[in-house]
Coordinates of C-alpha atoms and ligand atoms in Angstrom, one line a residue:
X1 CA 224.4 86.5 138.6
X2 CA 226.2 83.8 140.7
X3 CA 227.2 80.6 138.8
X4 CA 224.9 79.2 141.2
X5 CA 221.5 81.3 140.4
X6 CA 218.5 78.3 139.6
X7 CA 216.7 79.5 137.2
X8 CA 213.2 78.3 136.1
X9 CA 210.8 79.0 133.6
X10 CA 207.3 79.1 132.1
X11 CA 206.8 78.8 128.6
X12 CA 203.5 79.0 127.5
X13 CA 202.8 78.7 123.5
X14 CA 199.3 81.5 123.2
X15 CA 197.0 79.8 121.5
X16 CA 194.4 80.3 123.8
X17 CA 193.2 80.7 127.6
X18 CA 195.7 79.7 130.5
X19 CA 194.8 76.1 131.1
X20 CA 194.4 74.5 134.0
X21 CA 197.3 72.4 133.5
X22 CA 199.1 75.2 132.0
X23 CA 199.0 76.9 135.1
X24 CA 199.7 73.9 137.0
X25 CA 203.1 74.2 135.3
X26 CA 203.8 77.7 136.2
X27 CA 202.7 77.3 139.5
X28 CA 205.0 74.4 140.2
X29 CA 207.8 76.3 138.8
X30 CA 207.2 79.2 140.7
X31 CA 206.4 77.7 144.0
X32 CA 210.4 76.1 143.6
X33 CA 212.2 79.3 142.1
X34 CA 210.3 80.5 145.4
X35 CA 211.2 77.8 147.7
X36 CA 215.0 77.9 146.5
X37 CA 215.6 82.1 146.2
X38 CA 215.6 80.8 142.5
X39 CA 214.2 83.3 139.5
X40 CA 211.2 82.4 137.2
X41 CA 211.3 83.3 133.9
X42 CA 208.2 83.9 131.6
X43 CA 208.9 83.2 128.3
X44 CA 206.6 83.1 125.2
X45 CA 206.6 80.4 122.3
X46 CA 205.1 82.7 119.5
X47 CA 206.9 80.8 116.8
X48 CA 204.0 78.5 115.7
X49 CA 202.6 80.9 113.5
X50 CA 199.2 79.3 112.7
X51 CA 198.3 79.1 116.1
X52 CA 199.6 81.6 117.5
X53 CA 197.1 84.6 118.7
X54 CA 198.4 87.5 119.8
X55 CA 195.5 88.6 122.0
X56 CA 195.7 85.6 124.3
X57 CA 199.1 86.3 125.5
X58 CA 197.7 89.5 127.4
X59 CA 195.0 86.7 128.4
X60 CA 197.7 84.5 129.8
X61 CA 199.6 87.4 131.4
X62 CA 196.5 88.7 133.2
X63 CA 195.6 85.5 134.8
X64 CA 199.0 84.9 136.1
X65 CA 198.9 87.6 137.7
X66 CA 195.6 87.3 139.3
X67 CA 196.8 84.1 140.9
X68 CA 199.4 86.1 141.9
X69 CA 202.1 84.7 140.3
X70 CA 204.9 87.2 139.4
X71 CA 207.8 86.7 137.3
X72 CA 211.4 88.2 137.4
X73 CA 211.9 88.4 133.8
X74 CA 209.8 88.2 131.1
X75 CA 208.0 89.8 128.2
X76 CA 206.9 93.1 129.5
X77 CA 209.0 92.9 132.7
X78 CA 212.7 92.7 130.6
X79 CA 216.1 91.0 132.0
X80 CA 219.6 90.4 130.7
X81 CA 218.7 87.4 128.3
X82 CA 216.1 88.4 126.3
X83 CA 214.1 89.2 124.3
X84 CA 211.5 86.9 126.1
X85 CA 209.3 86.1 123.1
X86 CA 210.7 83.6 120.7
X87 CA 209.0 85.7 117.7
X88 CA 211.9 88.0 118.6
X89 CA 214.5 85.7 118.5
X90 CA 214.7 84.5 115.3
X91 CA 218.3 85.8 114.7
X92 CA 219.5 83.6 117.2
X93 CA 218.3 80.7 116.5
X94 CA 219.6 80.9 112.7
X95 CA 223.0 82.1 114.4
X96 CA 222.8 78.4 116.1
X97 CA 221.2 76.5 113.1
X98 CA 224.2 78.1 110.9
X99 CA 227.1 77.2 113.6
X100 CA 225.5 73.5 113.4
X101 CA 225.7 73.8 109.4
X102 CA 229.5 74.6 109.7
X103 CA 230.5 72.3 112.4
X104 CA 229.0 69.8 110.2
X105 CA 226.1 68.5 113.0
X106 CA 223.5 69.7 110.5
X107 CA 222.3 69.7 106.5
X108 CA 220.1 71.5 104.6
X109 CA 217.2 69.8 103.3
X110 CA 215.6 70.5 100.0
X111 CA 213.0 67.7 99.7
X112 CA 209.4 69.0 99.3
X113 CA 206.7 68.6 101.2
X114 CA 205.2 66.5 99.0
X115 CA 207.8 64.2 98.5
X116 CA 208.2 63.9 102.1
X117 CA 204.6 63.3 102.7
X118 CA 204.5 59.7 100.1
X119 CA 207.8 58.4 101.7
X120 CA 206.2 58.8 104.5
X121 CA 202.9 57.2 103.3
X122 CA 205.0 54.4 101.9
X123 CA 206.8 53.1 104.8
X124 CA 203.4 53.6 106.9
X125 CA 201.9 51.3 104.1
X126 CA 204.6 48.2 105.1
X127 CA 204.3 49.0 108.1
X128 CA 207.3 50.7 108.8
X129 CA 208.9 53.0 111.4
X130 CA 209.0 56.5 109.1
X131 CA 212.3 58.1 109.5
X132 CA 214.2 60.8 106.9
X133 CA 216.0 58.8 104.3
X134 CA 218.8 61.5 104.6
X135 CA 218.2 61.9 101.0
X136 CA 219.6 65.5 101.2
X137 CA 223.0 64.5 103.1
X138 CA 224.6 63.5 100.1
X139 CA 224.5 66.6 98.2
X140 CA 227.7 67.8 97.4
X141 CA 228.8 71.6 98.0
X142 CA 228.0 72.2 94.0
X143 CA 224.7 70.6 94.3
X144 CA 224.0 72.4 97.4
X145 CA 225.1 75.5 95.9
X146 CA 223.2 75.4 92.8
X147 CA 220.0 74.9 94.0
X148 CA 220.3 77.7 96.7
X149 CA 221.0 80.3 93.6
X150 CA 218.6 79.0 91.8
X151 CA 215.9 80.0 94.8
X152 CA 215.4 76.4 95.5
X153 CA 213.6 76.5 99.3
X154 CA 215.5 74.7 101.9
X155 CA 214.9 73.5 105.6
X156 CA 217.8 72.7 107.9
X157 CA 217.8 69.5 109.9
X158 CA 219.8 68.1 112.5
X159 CA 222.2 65.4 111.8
X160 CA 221.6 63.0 114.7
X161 CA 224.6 60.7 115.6
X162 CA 224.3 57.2 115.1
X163 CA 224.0 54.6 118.3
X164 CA 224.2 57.2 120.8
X165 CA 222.7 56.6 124.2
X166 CA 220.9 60.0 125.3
X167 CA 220.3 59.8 129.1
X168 CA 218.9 61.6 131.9
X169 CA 217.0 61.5 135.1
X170 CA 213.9 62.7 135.8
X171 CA 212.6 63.8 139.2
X172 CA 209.3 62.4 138.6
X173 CA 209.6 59.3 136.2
X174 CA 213.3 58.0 136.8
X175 CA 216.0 56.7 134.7
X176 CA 215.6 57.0 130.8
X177 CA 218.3 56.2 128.3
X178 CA 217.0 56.3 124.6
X179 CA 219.1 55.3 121.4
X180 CA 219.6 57.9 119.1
X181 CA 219.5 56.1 116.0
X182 CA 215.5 55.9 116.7
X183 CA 215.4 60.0 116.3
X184 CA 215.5 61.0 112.3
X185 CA 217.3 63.8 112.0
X186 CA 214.4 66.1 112.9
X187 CA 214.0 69.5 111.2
X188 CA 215.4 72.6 113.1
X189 CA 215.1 75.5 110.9
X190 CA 211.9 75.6 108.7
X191 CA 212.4 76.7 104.8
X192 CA 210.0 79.9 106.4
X193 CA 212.9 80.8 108.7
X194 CA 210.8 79.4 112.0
X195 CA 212.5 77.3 114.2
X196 CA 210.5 74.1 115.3
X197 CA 209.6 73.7 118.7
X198 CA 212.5 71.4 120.5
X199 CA 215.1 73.4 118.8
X200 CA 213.9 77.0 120.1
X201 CA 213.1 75.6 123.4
X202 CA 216.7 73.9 123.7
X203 CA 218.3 77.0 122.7
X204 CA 216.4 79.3 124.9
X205 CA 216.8 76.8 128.0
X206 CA 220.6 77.3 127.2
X207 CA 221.2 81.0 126.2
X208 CA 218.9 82.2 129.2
X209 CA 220.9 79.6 132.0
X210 CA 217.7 77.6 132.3
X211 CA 218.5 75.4 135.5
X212 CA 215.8 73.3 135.6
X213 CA 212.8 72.3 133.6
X214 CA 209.5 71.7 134.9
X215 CA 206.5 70.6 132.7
X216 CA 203.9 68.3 131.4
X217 CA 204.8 64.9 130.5
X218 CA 203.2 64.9 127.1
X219 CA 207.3 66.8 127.0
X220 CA 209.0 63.7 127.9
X221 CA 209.2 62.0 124.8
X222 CA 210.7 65.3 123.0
X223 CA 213.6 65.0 126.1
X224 CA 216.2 63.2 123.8
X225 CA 215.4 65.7 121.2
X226 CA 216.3 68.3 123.0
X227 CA 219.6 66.8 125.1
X228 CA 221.1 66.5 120.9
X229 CA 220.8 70.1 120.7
X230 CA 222.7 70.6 124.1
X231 CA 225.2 68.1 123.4
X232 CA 225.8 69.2 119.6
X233 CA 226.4 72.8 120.9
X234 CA 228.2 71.7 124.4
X235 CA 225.7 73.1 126.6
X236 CA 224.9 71.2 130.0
X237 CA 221.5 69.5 130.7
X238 CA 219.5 71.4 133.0
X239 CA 217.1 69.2 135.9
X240 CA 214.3 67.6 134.4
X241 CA 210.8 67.2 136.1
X242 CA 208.2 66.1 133.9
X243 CA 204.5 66.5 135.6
X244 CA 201.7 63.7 135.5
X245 CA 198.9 64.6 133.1
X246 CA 195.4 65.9 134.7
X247 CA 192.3 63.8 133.9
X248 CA 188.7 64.1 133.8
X249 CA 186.7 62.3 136.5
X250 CA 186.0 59.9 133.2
X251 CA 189.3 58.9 133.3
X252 CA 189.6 61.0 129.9
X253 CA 192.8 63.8 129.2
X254 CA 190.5 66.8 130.9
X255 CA 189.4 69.0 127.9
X256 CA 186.9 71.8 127.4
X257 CA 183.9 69.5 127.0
X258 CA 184.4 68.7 130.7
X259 CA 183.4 71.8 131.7
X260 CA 185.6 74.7 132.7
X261 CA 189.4 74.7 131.9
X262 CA 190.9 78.2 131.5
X263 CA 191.6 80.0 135.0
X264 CA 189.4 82.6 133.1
X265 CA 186.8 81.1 133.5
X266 CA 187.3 79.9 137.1
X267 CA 187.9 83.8 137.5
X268 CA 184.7 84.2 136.0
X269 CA 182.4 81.9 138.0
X270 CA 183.8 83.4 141.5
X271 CA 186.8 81.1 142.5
X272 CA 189.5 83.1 144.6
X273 CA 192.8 82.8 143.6
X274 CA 194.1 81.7 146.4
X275 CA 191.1 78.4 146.5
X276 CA 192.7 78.0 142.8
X277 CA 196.0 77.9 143.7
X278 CA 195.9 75.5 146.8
X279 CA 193.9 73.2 144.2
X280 CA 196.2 73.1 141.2
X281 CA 199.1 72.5 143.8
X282 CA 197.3 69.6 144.9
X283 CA 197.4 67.9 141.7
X284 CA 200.1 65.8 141.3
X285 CA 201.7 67.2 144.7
X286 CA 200.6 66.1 148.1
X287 CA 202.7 66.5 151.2
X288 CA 200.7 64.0 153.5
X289 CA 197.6 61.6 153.0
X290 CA 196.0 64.3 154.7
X291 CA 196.6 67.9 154.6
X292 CA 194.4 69.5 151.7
X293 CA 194.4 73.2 152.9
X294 CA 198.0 75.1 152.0
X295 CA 198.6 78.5 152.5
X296 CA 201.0 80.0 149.5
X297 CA 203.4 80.7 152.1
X298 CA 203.2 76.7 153.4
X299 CA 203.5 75.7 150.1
X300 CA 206.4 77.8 149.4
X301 CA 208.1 75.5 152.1
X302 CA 206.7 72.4 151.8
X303 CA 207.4 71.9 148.0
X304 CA 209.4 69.4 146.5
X305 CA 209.9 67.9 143.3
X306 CA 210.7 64.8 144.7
X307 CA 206.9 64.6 145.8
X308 CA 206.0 65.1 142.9
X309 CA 203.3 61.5 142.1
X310 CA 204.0 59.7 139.0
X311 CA 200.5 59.2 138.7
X312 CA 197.7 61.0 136.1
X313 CA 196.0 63.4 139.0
X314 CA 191.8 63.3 138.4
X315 CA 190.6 67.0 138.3
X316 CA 188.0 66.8 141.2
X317 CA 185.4 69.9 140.7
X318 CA 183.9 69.5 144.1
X319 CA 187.7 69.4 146.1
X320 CA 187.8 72.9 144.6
X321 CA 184.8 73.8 145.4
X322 CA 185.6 73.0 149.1
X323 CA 188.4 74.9 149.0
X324 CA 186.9 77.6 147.6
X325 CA 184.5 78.1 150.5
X326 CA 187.6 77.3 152.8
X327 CA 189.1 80.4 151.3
X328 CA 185.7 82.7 151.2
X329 CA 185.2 81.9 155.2
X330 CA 188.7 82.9 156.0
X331 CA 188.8 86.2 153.9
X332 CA 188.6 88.8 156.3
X333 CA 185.2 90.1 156.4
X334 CA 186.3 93.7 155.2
X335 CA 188.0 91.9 152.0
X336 CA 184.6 90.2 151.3
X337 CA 182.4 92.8 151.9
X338 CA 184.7 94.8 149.4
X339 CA 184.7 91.9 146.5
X340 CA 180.6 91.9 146.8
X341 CA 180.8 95.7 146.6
X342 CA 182.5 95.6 143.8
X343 CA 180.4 92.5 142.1
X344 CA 177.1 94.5 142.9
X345 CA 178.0 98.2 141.4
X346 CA 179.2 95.9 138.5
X347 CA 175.8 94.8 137.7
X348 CA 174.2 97.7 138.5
X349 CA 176.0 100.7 138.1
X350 CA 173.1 102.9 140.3
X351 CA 174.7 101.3 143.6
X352 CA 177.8 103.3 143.1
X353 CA 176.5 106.5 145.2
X354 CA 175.1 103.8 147.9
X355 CA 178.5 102.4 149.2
X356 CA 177.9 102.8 152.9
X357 CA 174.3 101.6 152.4
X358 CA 175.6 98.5 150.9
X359 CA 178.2 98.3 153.7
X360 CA 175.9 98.7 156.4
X361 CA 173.7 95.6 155.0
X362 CA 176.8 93.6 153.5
X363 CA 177.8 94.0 157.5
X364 CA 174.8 92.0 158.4
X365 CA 174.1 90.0 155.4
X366 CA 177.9 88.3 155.2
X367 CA 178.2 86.6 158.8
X368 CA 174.3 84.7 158.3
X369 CA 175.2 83.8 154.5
X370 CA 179.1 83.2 154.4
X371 CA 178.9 79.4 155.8
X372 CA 176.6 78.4 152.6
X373 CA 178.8 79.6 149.6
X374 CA 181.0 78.1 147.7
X375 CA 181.9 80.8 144.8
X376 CA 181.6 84.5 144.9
X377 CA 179.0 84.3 141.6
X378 CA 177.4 81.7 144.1
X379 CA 177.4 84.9 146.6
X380 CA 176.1 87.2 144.2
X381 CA 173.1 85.2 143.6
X382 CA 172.0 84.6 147.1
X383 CA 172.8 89.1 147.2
X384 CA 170.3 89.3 144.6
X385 CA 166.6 89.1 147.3
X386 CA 168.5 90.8 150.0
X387 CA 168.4 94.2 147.2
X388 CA 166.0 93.2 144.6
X389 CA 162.4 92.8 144.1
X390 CA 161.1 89.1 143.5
X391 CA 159.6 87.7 140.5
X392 CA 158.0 84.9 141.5
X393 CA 158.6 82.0 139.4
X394 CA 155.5 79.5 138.7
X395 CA 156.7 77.1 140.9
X396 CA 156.8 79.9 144.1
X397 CA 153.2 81.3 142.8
X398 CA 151.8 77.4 142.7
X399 CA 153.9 76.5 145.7
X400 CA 151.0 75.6 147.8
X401 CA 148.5 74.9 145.6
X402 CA 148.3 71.2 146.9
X403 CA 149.0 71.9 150.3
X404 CA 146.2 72.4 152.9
X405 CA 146.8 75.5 154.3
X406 CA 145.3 78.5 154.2
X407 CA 148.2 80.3 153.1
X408 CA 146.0 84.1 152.4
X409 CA 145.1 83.4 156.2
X410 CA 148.8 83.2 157.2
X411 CA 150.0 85.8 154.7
X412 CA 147.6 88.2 156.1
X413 CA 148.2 88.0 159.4
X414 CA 152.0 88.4 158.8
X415 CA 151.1 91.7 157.4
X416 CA 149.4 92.9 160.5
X417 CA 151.4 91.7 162.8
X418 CA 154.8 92.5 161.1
X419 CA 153.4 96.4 160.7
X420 CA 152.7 96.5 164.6
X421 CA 156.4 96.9 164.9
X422 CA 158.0 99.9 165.2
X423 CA 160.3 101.1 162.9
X424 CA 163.0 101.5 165.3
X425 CA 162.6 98.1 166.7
X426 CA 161.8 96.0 163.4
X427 CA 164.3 93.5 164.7
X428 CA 165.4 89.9 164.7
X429 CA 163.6 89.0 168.2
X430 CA 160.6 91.0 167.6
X431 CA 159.9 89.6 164.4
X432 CA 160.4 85.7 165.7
X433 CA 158.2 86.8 168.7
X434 CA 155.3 88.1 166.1
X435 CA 155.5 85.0 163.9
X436 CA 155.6 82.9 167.0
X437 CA 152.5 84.3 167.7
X438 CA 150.7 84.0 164.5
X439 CA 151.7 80.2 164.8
X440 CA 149.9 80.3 168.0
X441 CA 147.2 82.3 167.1
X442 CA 146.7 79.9 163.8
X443 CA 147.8 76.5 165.8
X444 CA 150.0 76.0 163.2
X445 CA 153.6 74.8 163.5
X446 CA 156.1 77.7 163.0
X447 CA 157.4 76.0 160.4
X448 CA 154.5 76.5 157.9
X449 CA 154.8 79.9 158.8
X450 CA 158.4 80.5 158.2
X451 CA 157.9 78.0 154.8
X452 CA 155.0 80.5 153.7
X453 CA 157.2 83.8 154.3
X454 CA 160.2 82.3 152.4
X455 CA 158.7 82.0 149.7
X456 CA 156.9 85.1 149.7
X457 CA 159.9 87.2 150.7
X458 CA 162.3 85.3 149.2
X459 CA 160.8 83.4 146.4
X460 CA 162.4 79.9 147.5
X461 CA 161.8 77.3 149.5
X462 CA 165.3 77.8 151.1
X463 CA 166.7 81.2 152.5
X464 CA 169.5 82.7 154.7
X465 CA 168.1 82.4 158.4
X466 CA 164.5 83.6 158.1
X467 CA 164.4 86.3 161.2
X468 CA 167.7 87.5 160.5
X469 CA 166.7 87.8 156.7
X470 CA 163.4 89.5 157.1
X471 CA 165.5 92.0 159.7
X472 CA 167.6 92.9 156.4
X473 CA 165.3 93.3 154.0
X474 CA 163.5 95.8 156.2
X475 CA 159.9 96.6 156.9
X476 CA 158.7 98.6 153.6
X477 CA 160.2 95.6 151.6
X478 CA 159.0 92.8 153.6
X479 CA 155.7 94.1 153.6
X480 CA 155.5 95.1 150.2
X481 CA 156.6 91.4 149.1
X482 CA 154.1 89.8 151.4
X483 CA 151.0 91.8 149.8
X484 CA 152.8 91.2 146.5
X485 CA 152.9 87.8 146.5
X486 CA 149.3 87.5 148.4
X487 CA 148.5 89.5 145.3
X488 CA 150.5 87.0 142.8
X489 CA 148.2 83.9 143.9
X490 CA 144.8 85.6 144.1
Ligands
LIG501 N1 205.6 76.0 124.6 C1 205.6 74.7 125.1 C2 204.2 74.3 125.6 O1 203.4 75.2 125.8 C3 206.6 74.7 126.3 C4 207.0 73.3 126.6 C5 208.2 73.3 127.5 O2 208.1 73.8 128.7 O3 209.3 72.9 127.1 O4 203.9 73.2 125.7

């Protein structure tokens, strides 16, 4: 390594799914370790032990990955300062809460929880700003002593200087200089041996050359925190950029009862990565008013922290539907016809031996369908007539109850004259030039007829383009579903 080497890092605390604004944070960290030949660094907070769950970190891992974000070092991956879970570096950070102890920048803290909790209580109850009475400060080395023998439980806490200005910059929200006498001398070490969050993450940025730090700004506040740790052991202040939050179109902090938040579940309902990707760049990044659509590879170059917006960014569900379809019409038609594939044997495990059949339709089924659909699950659904018998609902067996037209004439003379074509040429123009004729025949508009077949061959009101359609489904089907449904409203 070069004393140059930026160095960035994701580290995600698994408690859960990979949020939206999780990955937001990884991305933006990755798309500048890119953008500068930089590494990124996956690094996992497992220290909070109540809320830690070790099965969402595969979870987290997975979906990274999907998005196609990839990592230089990092839990499963290695690298020259790790370990890369915090759970495995508990050593160190007593190694660093012990050096503090002797160099006098920390004290060990035997006041219960209890007690802690009604001082507490107390100044709330005046009013009062809470802060550690430093009650434990004043032990002596006997005192100290005596109740470590005796098995008396201890946590270690930082001793913050008095009147000291803490400074830094950040990229996104400027200038901040906070007085250290507001910090209490926060706890470090836990009597359980854990560290607590701004200590670990201090000494991790330090020990594995952390150049810059990009993440939320619900962080910002714990900033000073974490520059007394680097000054107390003389280690340099990496970059700060702290990210705007992401809300709800109700102007709320976006949470699960707005609908989906985990990339899983954006995975789930059919969104490509790359749609995903583009989207989460776009909040709280823009490079112009009016360029929406990025290419990884654009975004790898046009990325900056400095345009970063100091603004909360509103989650918009539909912008990423756009994008989605953006991304589904540019997928090359081979890459989309495999995706479906592999969607449809999913659900029905019989297709498996039928891959070249389901080739041979996808080839005709994708370019009359593509322009509609917004999300592969979207795709899947509108797959379903194309290779599946209809069960008419109610509303497609009443569908023209109340209409005046005499739908068993129509239907009937669909099935004649759709059988009169050959096999061979059961095509696109011969079937437009048969139901042309029926609507002559009847002196009906075509459109009656065409509204009467989609719902008898399709079970909607609304279809891929009708010829086209029919041409798919083929002549046995579109038969049968025309004597089916005739059958369905007798
Ligand atoms: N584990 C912290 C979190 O998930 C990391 C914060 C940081 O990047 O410093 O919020």
């Amino acid at each position: 390594m070069t004393e140059k080497e930026i160095r960035l890092r994701f580290a995600p605390s698994p408690t859960g799914y990979l949020h939206i604004g999780s990955a937001r944070t990884a991305f933006f960290n990755w798309l500048y370790a890119k953008k500068v030949g930089g590494k990124f660094i996956l690094r996992i907070e497992d220290t909070d032990v109540e809320r830690h769950r070790e099965d969402t970190i595969s979870i987290i891992l997975d979906s990274m990955k999907w998005l196609g974000m990839d990592w230089d070092e990092g839990p499963d991956t290695g690298g020259n300062y790790g370990p890369y879970r915090q759970s495995e570096r508990l050593d160190l950070y007593k190694k660093y809460a012990q050096k503090l102890l002797d160099e006098g920048k920390a004290y060990r803290c035997f006041c219960s929880q209890e007690q802690l909790k009604k001082n507490r209580e107390e100044a709330l109850k005046v009013n009062e700003f809470y802060k550690y009475d430093r009650k434990c400060l004043s032990l002596t080395q006997e005192e100290i002593s005596r109740k470590i023998k005796s098995g008396e439980k201890f946590s270690i806490r930082l001793l913050v200087p008095r009147e000291k200005i803490l400074s830094f910059s950040d990229n996104v929200y400027g200038n901040f200089e906070v007085n250290s006498s507001n910090i209490e001398d926060y706890i470090i070490l836990r009597s359980n041996g854990m560290p607590t969050y701004n200590f670990s993450v201090a000494i991790d940025d330090c020990l594995m050359k952390i150049t810059h730090v990009i993440r939320g700004e619900d962080h910002l506040s714990n900033t000073p925190k974490q520059l007394l740790i680097y000054d107390a052991l003389n280690f340099g202040h990496p970059d700060f950029t702290h990210l705007p939050m992401i809300l709800a179109s109700d102007g709320h902090k976006l949470s699960k009862r707005h609908g989906s938040i985990s990339i899983e579940s954006y995975r789930e309902e059919g969104f490509l990565p790359e749609a995903v990707l583009n989207y989460i760049a776009l909040l709280g990044w823009s490079y112009d008013e009016k360029t929406t659509i990025f290419s990884v590879k654009e975004m790898v170059e046009k990325f900056d922290l400095k345009s970063i917006n100091k603004k909360a960014s509103k989650f918009d569900y539909e912008k990423l539907l756009y994008l989605n379809g953006h991304y589904i019409r540019e997928l090359k038609e081979d890459s989309l016809e495999e995706i479906l594939i592999n969607k449809l044997i999913k659900k029905n495990d019989n297709l498996k031996d039928k891959v070249n059949f389901l080739k041979e339709k996808l080839a005709k089924i994708i370019p009359i369908t593509r322009e509609r659909v917004k999300t592969i699950s979207g795709y899947e659904k509108i797959l379903v007539p194309f290779f599946n018998e209809i069960n008419y609902s109610d509303d497609a067996k009443n569908y023209f109850t109340k209409k005046e037209i005499n739908i068993k004439e129509i239907l009937k003379s669909s099935v004649k004259s759709l059988e009169n074509i050959d096999n061979n040429s059961f095509n696109t123009e011969n079937i437009e030039k048969e139901l042309r004729g029926i609507a002559a025949k009847l002196q009906l508009n075509l459109k009656i007829i065409a509204e009467v077949l989609r719902i008898a061959i399709w079970g909607e009101p609304v279809s891929p383009p009708l010829f086209e359609t029919i041409e798919i489904i083929g002549k046995k089907a579109t038969l049968y579903r025309l004597k089916n449904y005739l059958k369905s409203i007798a």
